[in-house]
Amino acid sequence: MSNILCIGAGYVGGPTMAMISKYCPEHTVTVVDINQERIDSWNSDDLPIYEPGLLEVVQQTRGRNLFFHTDIAGAITDADIIFVSVNTPTKMFGEGAGKAADLQYWEKTARDILQNCSKPEVIVVEKSTLPVRTAEAMARILESGHSSTKFSVVSNPEFLAEGTAIEDLANPDRVLIGGEENENGRKAAETVAELYAHWVPRDRLLLTSVWSSELSKLVANAMLAQRISSVNSISALCERTEADITEVSRAIGMDTRIGAKFLQASIGFGGSCFRKDILHLSYLCEYYGLPEVADYWASVVRINEWQTERFFQNILQQLFNTLAGKTITLLGFAFKQNTGDTRDSPAIPLCEKLVGENARVRIHDPKALENARVDLKHLNADISFVEDVYEAVEGAHALALVTQWAEYRELDYERIFKVMAEPAFIFDGRNHLDHAKLFEIGFNVFPLGKTPFKHI
Ligand code: NAD
Ligand code: UGA
């Protein structure tokens, strides 16, 4: 029986610890955070994040062997295994601004651990995504305080995707555990592996060195994002050549060496991690004297930004090069379906560009309106947030589909067409809708990487 602690009750800390508490009932799992409001939500049935299946798991274990609170010092005192799952955003100041990882939250937890730990042996598990060699820095901080505790630092990056977090945690492709290359390190890695072995088959538990583990996490995200940028770049070529990006993606994805996933053209990838992690990777390459490699990865982000710009330019051009006073309705604001998370959503730069043209923007999203309000509060413009989708489209000149919520396929587009301004336009930033049918109804339809359907 161990006391497991997780510092950071966010999108990763909450779901991951809920699953560990579910599958390891003999251990006590505590999740702490500096944010009281977040902790209060975790202790209610209105969880701070929307994630299918999460509430059921939390309800099963909360109060049994899963606890949420804000007494960070007290929780560290009792802990045998400490997962650190705090945010590691891009640094926005000083050296490496706009690229490097901002490690201030992470370093604060290292110092909190050092100050408050009391057990003779403590395993510190890096759950946050961190630049290579951060574990080594963590170990140095922990060893700096003449503490009687013997620390081991293990890297255990998380690969869950939002919207499918519970499924991904229940059935991961692999769990990566990087341990220090000495007896103590191997023992600590094995202790962490033991937890996962409660539900993950042993052959999916991958034990590596700490540094390979840290680097693999950054590279996994960079490779996933690179596939999207590759496809998005080809979507532009498809539009010029009358090829169809869905057909091209399907054709290349059927090659088992390439595989079918992450080949969906889009308005651009978003989320809290892809851009940040690629920029961290690129900065690391620069730091280690590899400017060509740094530029290669940075180009994945550049193409992504260009794809959102391209989507916007098309709206502007098709609406006769003027958006002033016109109403554009965004269908979706979250960075992907099945989440209310809007961090780095392409909807944010899209709205900035639209209001830059004096357009009126209406936003609909089934789960993300609250976050959207916060994201756009810096814009002094005509923006409204509308809960009812049919109200959101009333009088609109164009619809821009940003998020592939299933419900957007089921809408009554004949009804929508009747209440929109004419000519009515749909820009499908996800190739999510039935374009031929929409065209038949009377819309001018602009998919990505395909020939548009135009009445005018
Ligand atoms: P998040 O912002 O949702 O959660 C982080 C939490 O840490 C916040 O609630 C914050 O209040 C808390 N925190 C910050 N400093 C603290 C401190 N000193 N003491 C206690 N609590 C503190 O972030 P997230 O999305 O859960 O991401 C966490 C890490 O996991 C990041 O490194 C991220 O790159 C990585 N990651 C995220 C995802 C994802 O899908 N979101 C997936 C894999 C990995
Ligand atoms: C991603 C990774 O998939 C996770 O493995 C990783 O743990 C996580 O980042 C992280 O480190 O934070 P997530 O960002 O939650 O997960 O969601 P994804 O499903 O990867 O989607 C990311 C973005 O790419 C979304 O905006 C999505 O719409 C977009 N996308 C995805 C495409 O544009 N095309 C695709 O084919 C796939």
Coordinates of C-alpha atoms and ligand atoms in Angstrom, one line a residue:
M1 CA 0.0 0.0 0.0
S2 CA 1.4 3.3 -1.1
N3 CA 0.4 6.9 -0.8
I4 CA 0.3 8.2 -4.4
L5 CA 0.2 11.9 -4.9
C6 CA -0.3 13.9 -8.1
I7 CA 0.6 17.6 -8.1
G8 CA -1.5 19.3 -10.8
A9 CA -5.2 18.6 -11.2
G10 CA -5.5 19.4 -14.9
Y11 CA -6.4 17.5 -18.1
V12 CA -3.7 15.0 -17.4
G13 CA -3.5 14.8 -13.6
G14 CA -7.2 14.3 -13.0
P15 CA -8.0 11.6 -15.5
T16 CA -4.7 9.7 -15.0
M17 CA -5.1 9.6 -11.2
A18 CA -8.8 8.6 -11.5
M19 CA -7.7 5.6 -13.6
I20 CA -4.9 4.6 -11.2
S21 CA -7.3 4.8 -8.3
K22 CA -9.8 2.7 -10.1
Y23 CA -7.3 -0.1 -11.0
C24 CA -5.2 0.1 -7.9
P25 CA -7.7 0.1 -5.1
E26 CA -5.1 -0.9 -2.5
H27 CA -3.3 2.5 -2.9
T28 CA -4.5 5.9 -1.8
V29 CA -4.4 8.4 -4.6
T30 CA -4.4 12.2 -3.8
V31 CA -4.5 15.0 -6.3
V32 CA -3.6 18.5 -5.2
D33 CA -3.5 21.8 -7.0
I34 CA -3.0 25.5 -6.2
N35 CA -6.3 26.3 -7.8
Q36 CA -9.0 26.0 -5.2
E37 CA -11.8 26.4 -7.7
R38 CA -10.5 23.5 -9.8
I39 CA -10.3 21.3 -6.7
D40 CA -13.8 22.2 -5.7
S41 CA -15.0 21.2 -9.2
W42 CA -13.2 17.9 -8.9
N43 CA -15.0 17.3 -5.6
S44 CA -18.4 18.0 -7.3
D45 CA -20.2 16.3 -10.2
D46 CA -19.5 19.3 -12.4
L47 CA -15.9 18.3 -13.2
P48 CA -13.6 21.1 -14.4
I49 CA -13.0 19.3 -17.7
Y50 CA -15.4 17.6 -20.1
E51 CA -14.1 14.1 -20.9
P52 CA -16.4 11.3 -22.0
G53 CA -16.5 8.5 -19.3
L54 CA -14.5 10.5 -16.7
L55 CA -17.3 11.4 -14.3
E56 CA -18.3 7.7 -14.0
V57 CA -14.7 6.7 -13.0
V58 CA -14.4 9.6 -10.6
Q59 CA -17.7 8.8 -9.0
Q60 CA -16.6 5.2 -8.5
T61 CA -13.4 6.0 -6.6
R62 CA -13.7 9.5 -5.1
G63 CA -13.8 9.3 -1.3
R64 CA -12.8 5.6 -1.5
N65 CA -9.2 5.9 -2.5
L66 CA -9.2 9.1 -4.6
F67 CA -9.0 12.5 -2.9
F68 CA -8.7 16.1 -4.2
H69 CA -7.5 19.0 -2.1
T70 CA -5.2 22.0 -1.9
D71 CA -3.0 21.1 1.1
I72 CA 0.1 20.5 -1.1
A73 CA 2.6 20.5 1.8
G74 CA 0.6 18.1 3.9
A75 CA 0.1 15.7 0.9
I76 CA 3.8 15.7 0.1
T77 CA 4.6 14.8 3.7
D78 CA 2.6 11.6 3.4
A79 CA 3.6 10.6 -0.2
D80 CA 5.6 7.6 -1.3
I81 CA 5.2 8.3 -5.1
I82 CA 4.7 11.8 -6.4
F83 CA 3.5 12.4 -10.0
V84 CA 4.2 15.9 -11.2
S85 CA 1.6 17.0 -13.7
V86 CA 1.8 20.7 -13.7
N87 CA 1.6 22.9 -16.8
T88 CA 4.7 23.5 -18.9
P89 CA 3.8 26.2 -21.3
T90 CA 6.0 28.0 -23.8
K91 CA 8.2 30.6 -22.2
M92 CA 7.0 34.1 -23.1
F93 CA 9.8 36.2 -21.8
G94 CA 13.6 36.4 -21.7
E95 CA 16.0 33.8 -23.2
G96 CA 14.1 31.4 -25.5
A97 CA 10.9 33.5 -25.4
G98 CA 8.2 32.0 -27.7
K99 CA 10.1 28.7 -28.0
A100 CA 11.6 27.3 -24.8
A101 CA 9.6 25.6 -22.1
D102 CA 8.6 27.7 -19.1
L103 CA 9.7 25.6 -16.2
Q104 CA 8.7 27.9 -13.3
Y105 CA 5.6 25.8 -12.2
W106 CA 7.5 22.7 -12.5
E107 CA 10.5 24.0 -10.5
K108 CA 8.2 25.2 -7.8
T109 CA 6.9 21.7 -7.3
A110 CA 10.5 20.4 -7.0
R111 CA 11.2 22.8 -4.2
D112 CA 7.8 22.1 -2.5
I113 CA 8.7 18.4 -2.6
L114 CA 12.2 19.0 -1.1
Q115 CA 10.8 21.2 1.6
N116 CA 7.9 18.9 2.7
C117 CA 8.8 15.3 2.1
S118 CA 9.2 13.0 5.1
K119 CA 9.4 9.4 3.9
P120 CA 12.8 7.7 3.7
E121 CA 12.3 6.9 0.0
V122 CA 10.3 8.9 -2.5
I123 CA 9.8 8.4 -6.2
V124 CA 9.1 11.5 -8.2
V125 CA 7.5 10.8 -11.5
E126 CA 7.6 13.4 -14.3
K127 CA 4.2 13.3 -15.9
S128 CA 4.4 16.7 -17.5
T129 CA 6.0 16.9 -20.9
L130 CA 9.4 18.4 -20.4
P131 CA 12.5 19.1 -22.4
V132 CA 15.2 16.5 -22.4
R133 CA 17.4 16.4 -19.3
T134 CA 14.8 18.0 -17.1
A135 CA 14.7 15.0 -14.9
E136 CA 18.4 15.4 -14.3
A137 CA 17.7 19.0 -13.2
M138 CA 14.9 17.8 -10.9
A139 CA 17.3 15.3 -9.3
R140 CA 19.8 18.0 -8.7
I141 CA 17.3 20.2 -7.0
L142 CA 16.1 17.3 -4.8
E143 CA 19.7 16.4 -3.9
S144 CA 20.6 20.0 -3.0
G145 CA 18.7 20.2 0.3
H146 CA 20.5 17.7 2.6
S147 CA 17.2 15.9 2.9
S148 CA 17.3 12.5 4.6
T149 CA 14.9 11.3 1.9
K150 CA 16.4 9.2 -0.9
F151 CA 14.8 10.4 -4.2
S152 CA 14.5 8.7 -7.5
V153 CA 13.2 10.6 -10.6
V154 CA 11.3 8.6 -13.2
S155 CA 10.0 10.0 -16.5
N156 CA 6.5 8.7 -17.4
P157 CA 5.1 11.0 -20.1
E158 CA 1.4 10.8 -20.9
F159 CA 0.1 10.0 -24.4
L160 CA -3.6 10.4 -23.8
A161 CA -5.6 12.6 -26.2
E162 CA -8.4 14.8 -25.0
G163 CA -11.9 13.6 -25.9
T164 CA -10.7 10.0 -25.7
A165 CA -8.6 10.2 -22.5
I166 CA -10.4 7.5 -20.6
E167 CA -10.2 5.1 -23.5
D168 CA -6.6 6.0 -24.1
L169 CA -5.7 5.4 -20.5
A170 CA -7.6 2.1 -20.3
N171 CA -6.0 0.8 -23.4
P172 CA -2.7 2.6 -24.1
D173 CA -0.5 1.6 -27.1
R174 CA 2.3 1.8 -24.7
V175 CA 3.3 3.2 -21.3
L176 CA 6.7 4.7 -21.3
I177 CA 8.8 4.6 -18.1
G178 CA 12.2 6.1 -18.1
G179 CA 14.4 5.3 -15.1
E180 CA 17.9 6.3 -14.0
E181 CA 20.5 3.8 -15.0
N182 CA 21.4 2.5 -11.6
E183 CA 19.9 0.0 -9.2
N184 CA 17.8 2.6 -7.4
G185 CA 16.5 4.0 -10.7
R186 CA 15.6 0.6 -12.0
K187 CA 13.7 -0.3 -8.8
A188 CA 11.8 3.0 -9.0
A189 CA 10.9 2.4 -12.6
E190 CA 9.7 -1.1 -11.7
T191 CA 7.5 0.3 -8.9
V192 CA 5.8 2.7 -11.4
A193 CA 5.5 -0.2 -13.9
E194 CA 3.8 -2.3 -11.2
L195 CA 1.0 0.3 -10.9
Y196 CA 0.3 0.2 -14.6
A197 CA 0.6 -3.6 -14.7
H198 CA -2.7 -3.7 -12.8
W199 CA -4.4 -3.2 -16.1
V200 CA -1.9 -2.8 -18.9
P201 CA -0.3 -5.9 -20.5
R202 CA 3.4 -6.2 -19.5
D203 CA 4.5 -6.1 -23.2
R204 CA 3.1 -2.6 -23.5
L205 CA 5.2 -1.3 -20.6
L206 CA 8.3 0.2 -22.2
L207 CA 11.2 0.7 -19.9
T208 CA 13.9 3.1 -21.2
S209 CA 16.5 5.6 -20.0
V210 CA 15.1 8.8 -18.6
W211 CA 16.4 10.9 -21.5
S212 CA 15.0 8.6 -24.2
S213 CA 11.7 8.8 -22.4
E214 CA 11.6 12.6 -22.2
L215 CA 12.7 12.9 -25.9
S216 CA 10.3 10.3 -27.2
K217 CA 7.3 12.3 -25.8
L218 CA 8.3 15.4 -27.6
V219 CA 9.0 13.5 -30.8
A220 CA 5.7 11.6 -30.7
N221 CA 3.8 14.8 -30.7
A222 CA 6.1 16.4 -33.3
M223 CA 5.6 13.4 -35.6
L224 CA 1.8 13.4 -35.2
A225 CA 1.6 17.1 -35.9
Q226 CA 4.0 16.8 -38.8
R227 CA 1.6 14.3 -40.5
I228 CA -1.2 16.9 -40.2
S229 CA 1.0 19.7 -41.6
S230 CA 2.1 17.4 -44.4
V231 CA -1.5 16.7 -45.4
N232 CA -2.6 20.3 -44.9
S233 CA 0.1 21.4 -47.3
I234 CA -1.1 18.9 -49.8
S235 CA -4.7 20.1 -49.4
A236 CA -3.6 23.4 -50.8
L237 CA -2.1 21.6 -53.8
C238 CA -5.3 19.6 -54.3
E239 CA -7.3 22.8 -54.5
R240 CA -5.1 24.0 -57.4
T241 CA -5.0 20.7 -59.2
E242 CA -8.6 19.3 -58.7
A243 CA -7.2 16.3 -56.8
D244 CA -9.2 15.4 -53.7
I245 CA -7.4 15.4 -50.3
T246 CA -9.8 12.8 -48.8
E247 CA -9.0 10.4 -51.7
V248 CA -5.2 11.2 -51.4
S249 CA -5.2 10.6 -47.6
R250 CA -7.1 7.4 -48.1
A251 CA -4.7 6.2 -50.8
I252 CA -1.6 6.9 -48.9
G253 CA -3.0 5.8 -45.5
M254 CA -3.7 2.3 -46.9
D255 CA 0.0 1.8 -47.2
T256 CA 0.6 -0.1 -44.0
R257 CA 4.0 1.6 -43.7
I258 CA 2.2 5.0 -43.5
G259 CA -1.0 4.1 -41.7
A260 CA -4.4 5.8 -41.9
K261 CA -4.4 8.0 -38.7
F262 CA -3.7 11.7 -38.4
L263 CA -4.1 12.3 -42.2
Q264 CA -7.3 14.4 -41.9
A265 CA -6.9 17.8 -43.5
S266 CA -8.0 20.6 -41.2
I267 CA -8.1 24.3 -40.5
G268 CA -5.0 23.6 -38.5
F269 CA -4.2 21.5 -35.4
G270 CA -4.7 23.1 -32.0
G271 CA -4.6 22.0 -28.4
S272 CA -2.3 22.8 -25.6
C273 CA 0.6 20.6 -26.7
F274 CA 1.4 20.2 -30.4
R275 CA 2.7 23.7 -31.0
K276 CA 4.3 24.0 -27.6
D277 CA 6.1 20.7 -27.8
I278 CA 7.3 21.2 -31.4
L279 CA 8.7 24.6 -30.4
H280 CA 10.4 23.1 -27.4
L281 CA 11.9 20.4 -29.7
S282 CA 13.0 23.0 -32.1
Y283 CA 14.5 25.1 -29.4
L284 CA 16.4 22.1 -28.0
C285 CA 17.9 21.5 -31.5
E286 CA 18.9 25.1 -31.7
Y287 CA 20.4 24.9 -28.2
Y288 CA 22.4 21.8 -29.1
G289 CA 23.8 23.5 -32.3
L290 CA 21.5 21.9 -34.9
P291 CA 19.9 24.8 -36.7
E292 CA 18.8 22.8 -39.7
V293 CA 17.0 20.3 -37.5
A294 CA 15.4 23.2 -35.5
D295 CA 14.1 24.8 -38.7
Y296 CA 12.8 21.5 -40.1
W297 CA 10.5 21.1 -37.0
A298 CA 9.6 24.8 -36.8
S299 CA 8.3 24.5 -40.4
V300 CA 5.6 22.2 -39.1
V301 CA 4.2 25.0 -37.0
R302 CA 4.6 27.5 -39.8
I303 CA 2.5 25.4 -42.2
N304 CA -0.1 25.1 -39.5
E305 CA -0.4 28.8 -39.1
W306 CA -0.5 29.2 -42.8
Q307 CA -3.3 26.7 -43.1
T308 CA -5.5 28.8 -40.8
E309 CA -4.6 32.0 -42.6
R310 CA -5.4 30.2 -45.9
F311 CA -8.9 29.2 -44.6
F312 CA -9.5 32.8 -43.5
Q313 CA -8.3 34.3 -46.9
N314 CA -10.7 32.0 -48.7
I315 CA -13.6 33.3 -46.6
L316 CA -12.6 36.9 -47.4
Q317 CA -12.1 36.3 -51.1
Q318 CA -15.3 34.3 -51.6
L319 CA -17.4 36.9 -49.7
F320 CA -16.3 39.5 -52.4
N321 CA -13.3 40.7 -50.5
T322 CA -15.3 42.5 -47.8
L323 CA -16.5 41.2 -44.5
A324 CA -17.3 44.5 -42.9
G325 CA -20.7 44.3 -41.2
K326 CA -21.2 40.7 -42.4
T327 CA -22.1 38.0 -39.9
I328 CA -19.9 34.9 -39.8
T329 CA -21.0 32.0 -37.6
L330 CA -18.4 29.6 -36.2
L331 CA -19.7 26.1 -35.8
G332 CA -17.4 25.0 -33.0
F333 CA -14.7 26.7 -31.1
A334 CA -12.9 23.8 -29.2
F335 CA -9.7 22.6 -30.8
K336 CA -11.3 19.2 -31.5
Q337 CA -14.5 17.4 -30.9
N338 CA -15.6 15.9 -27.5
T339 CA -13.8 18.4 -25.4
G340 CA -14.5 21.9 -24.1
D341 CA -10.8 22.7 -24.3
T342 CA -10.0 25.7 -26.5
R343 CA -6.3 26.1 -25.8
D344 CA -4.5 27.1 -29.0
S345 CA -7.7 26.4 -31.0
P346 CA -7.4 27.6 -34.6
A347 CA -10.8 29.3 -33.8
I348 CA -8.9 32.0 -31.9
P349 CA -6.7 33.3 -34.7
L350 CA -9.6 32.9 -37.1
C351 CA -11.8 35.2 -34.9
E352 CA -8.9 37.7 -34.6
K353 CA -8.6 37.8 -38.4
L354 CA -12.4 38.1 -38.9
V355 CA -12.8 41.0 -36.5
G356 CA -9.8 42.6 -38.1
E357 CA -12.0 42.9 -41.2
N358 CA -14.8 44.3 -39.1
A359 CA -16.9 41.1 -39.4
R360 CA -19.5 40.3 -36.8
V361 CA -18.7 36.9 -35.3
R362 CA -21.2 34.5 -33.7
I363 CA -19.9 31.5 -32.0
H364 CA -21.6 28.2 -31.2
D365 CA -20.0 25.2 -29.4
P366 CA -21.8 22.6 -27.3
K367 CA -19.1 22.6 -24.6
A368 CA -16.6 25.4 -25.2
L369 CA -18.5 28.7 -25.0
E370 CA -17.3 29.6 -21.5
N371 CA -13.6 29.1 -22.6
A372 CA -14.3 30.9 -25.8
R373 CA -15.4 34.0 -23.9
V374 CA -12.2 34.1 -22.0
D375 CA -10.1 33.5 -25.1
L376 CA -11.6 36.4 -27.0
K377 CA -12.0 38.9 -24.2
H378 CA -9.0 40.9 -25.5
L379 CA -11.0 41.7 -28.7
N380 CA -13.1 44.8 -28.6
A381 CA -15.5 43.7 -31.3
D382 CA -18.9 42.5 -32.3
I383 CA -18.7 38.9 -31.0
S384 CA -21.6 36.9 -29.6
F385 CA -21.7 33.5 -27.9
V386 CA -24.8 31.6 -28.7
E387 CA -26.1 28.4 -27.1
D388 CA -28.8 27.6 -29.7
V389 CA -27.2 26.7 -33.0
Y390 CA -30.3 27.8 -35.0
E391 CA -30.2 31.2 -33.4
A392 CA -26.5 31.4 -34.1
V393 CA -27.0 31.0 -37.9
E394 CA -29.9 33.5 -38.2
G395 CA -29.0 36.1 -40.8
A396 CA -25.4 34.8 -41.1
H397 CA -23.6 35.4 -44.4
A398 CA -21.3 32.4 -43.9
L399 CA -20.8 29.4 -41.7
A400 CA -17.2 28.3 -40.8
L401 CA -17.0 24.8 -39.4
V402 CA -14.1 24.7 -37.0
T403 CA -14.8 21.7 -34.8
Q404 CA -16.0 18.3 -36.0
W405 CA -18.8 17.9 -33.4
A406 CA -21.0 14.9 -34.5
E407 CA -24.1 17.1 -34.0
Y408 CA -23.1 19.4 -36.8
R409 CA -23.7 16.6 -39.3
E410 CA -27.3 16.2 -38.0
L411 CA -28.4 19.8 -38.3
D412 CA -31.4 20.7 -40.4
Y413 CA -29.5 22.6 -43.1
E414 CA -32.7 23.3 -45.1
R415 CA -34.0 25.3 -42.1
I416 CA -30.6 26.9 -41.7
F417 CA -30.4 27.9 -45.4
K418 CA -33.8 29.6 -45.1
V419 CA -32.7 31.9 -42.3
M420 CA -29.3 32.8 -43.7
A421 CA -28.4 35.8 -45.9
E422 CA -28.1 34.9 -49.6
P423 CA -25.8 33.9 -51.2
A424 CA -25.1 31.5 -48.3
F425 CA -21.6 30.1 -47.8
I426 CA -20.3 27.2 -45.8
F427 CA -16.5 26.8 -45.2
D428 CA -15.9 23.4 -43.9
G429 CA -12.6 23.4 -42.0
R430 CA -12.8 19.7 -41.2
N431 CA -14.4 18.2 -44.3
H432 CA -17.0 17.1 -41.9
L433 CA -20.3 17.8 -43.7
D434 CA -22.1 16.3 -46.7
H435 CA -21.0 18.8 -49.3
A436 CA -23.0 17.6 -52.2
K437 CA -26.2 17.7 -50.2
L438 CA -25.5 21.2 -48.9
F439 CA -24.9 22.3 -52.5
E440 CA -28.3 20.8 -53.5
I441 CA -29.9 22.8 -50.7
G442 CA -28.5 26.0 -52.2
F443 CA -25.2 26.7 -50.3
N444 CA -21.9 27.6 -51.8
V445 CA -19.7 25.0 -50.2
F446 CA -15.9 25.3 -49.7
P447 CA -14.3 22.2 -48.3
L448 CA -10.6 21.8 -47.8
G449 CA -8.4 20.3 -50.5
K450 CA -11.4 19.6 -52.8
T451 CA -13.1 21.4 -55.7
P452 CA -15.7 23.8 -54.2
F453 CA -19.4 23.5 -55.0
K454 CA -20.5 27.0 -56.2
H455 CA -23.8 28.4 -57.5
I456 CA -22.2 31.8 -58.1
Ligands
NAD1 P1 -3.4 21.9 -17.0 O1 -3.1 23.3 -17.1 O2 -4.8 21.4 -17.4 O3 -3.1 21.5 -15.5 C1 -2.0 21.8 -14.8 C2 -2.4 22.1 -13.3 O4 -1.3 22.3 -12.5 C3 -3.3 23.4 -13.2 O5 -4.5 23.0 -12.6 C4 -2.4 24.3 -12.3 O6 -3.2 25.0 -11.4 C5 -1.6 23.2 -11.5 N1 -0.3 23.8 -11.0 C6 0.6 24.6 -11.6 N2 1.6 24.9 -10.7 C7 1.3 24.2 -9.6 C8 2.0 24.0 -8.3 N3 3.2 24.6 -8.1 N4 1.5 23.2 -7.4 C9 0.3 22.6 -7.6 N5 -0.4 22.7 -8.7 C10 0.1 23.5 -9.7 O7 -2.3 21.1 -17.9 P2 -2.5 19.7 -18.5 O8 -3.2 19.8 -19.8 O9 -3.0 18.7 -17.5 O10 -1.0 19.4 -18.9 C11 0.0 19.1 -17.8 C12 1.2 18.5 -18.5 O11 0.9 17.3 -19.2 C13 1.9 19.4 -19.5 O12 3.3 19.3 -19.4 C14 1.4 18.9 -20.8 O13 2.3 19.2 -21.9 C15 1.3 17.4 -20.6 N6 0.3 16.7 -21.4 C16 -0.9 17.2 -21.6 C17 -1.9 16.4 -22.3 C18 -3.3 17.0 -22.6 O14 -4.0 16.3 -23.3 N7 -3.7 18.1 -22.1 C19 -1.5 15.2 -22.8 C20 -0.3 14.7 -22.5 C21 0.7 15.4 -21.8
UGA2 C1 -2.2 15.0 -28.7 C2 -1.7 13.6 -28.9 O1 -2.6 12.9 -29.8 C3 -1.6 12.8 -27.6 O2 -1.0 11.6 -27.8 C4 -0.7 13.7 -26.6 O3 -0.7 13.0 -25.4 C5 -1.3 15.0 -26.4 O4 -1.4 15.7 -27.7 C6 -0.5 15.9 -25.6 O5 0.7 15.7 -25.4 O6 -1.1 16.9 -25.1 P1 -4.6 16.1 -28.3 O7 -3.9 17.4 -28.5 O8 -5.5 16.0 -27.0 O9 -3.6 14.9 -28.2 O10 -5.6 15.7 -29.5 P2 -5.3 15.1 -31.0 O11 -6.3 14.1 -31.2 O12 -3.9 14.7 -31.2 O13 -5.6 16.4 -31.9 C7 -4.7 17.5 -31.9 C8 -5.1 18.5 -33.0 O14 -4.8 17.9 -34.3 C9 -6.6 18.8 -33.0 O15 -6.8 20.1 -33.3 C10 -7.1 17.9 -34.1 O16 -8.4 18.3 -34.6 C11 -6.0 18.0 -35.1 N1 -6.0 16.9 -36.0 C12 -5.9 15.6 -35.6 C13 -6.1 17.1 -37.4 O17 -6.2 18.3 -37.8 N2 -6.0 16.1 -38.3 C14 -5.9 14.8 -37.9 O18 -5.8 13.9 -38.8 C15 -5.8 14.5 -36.5

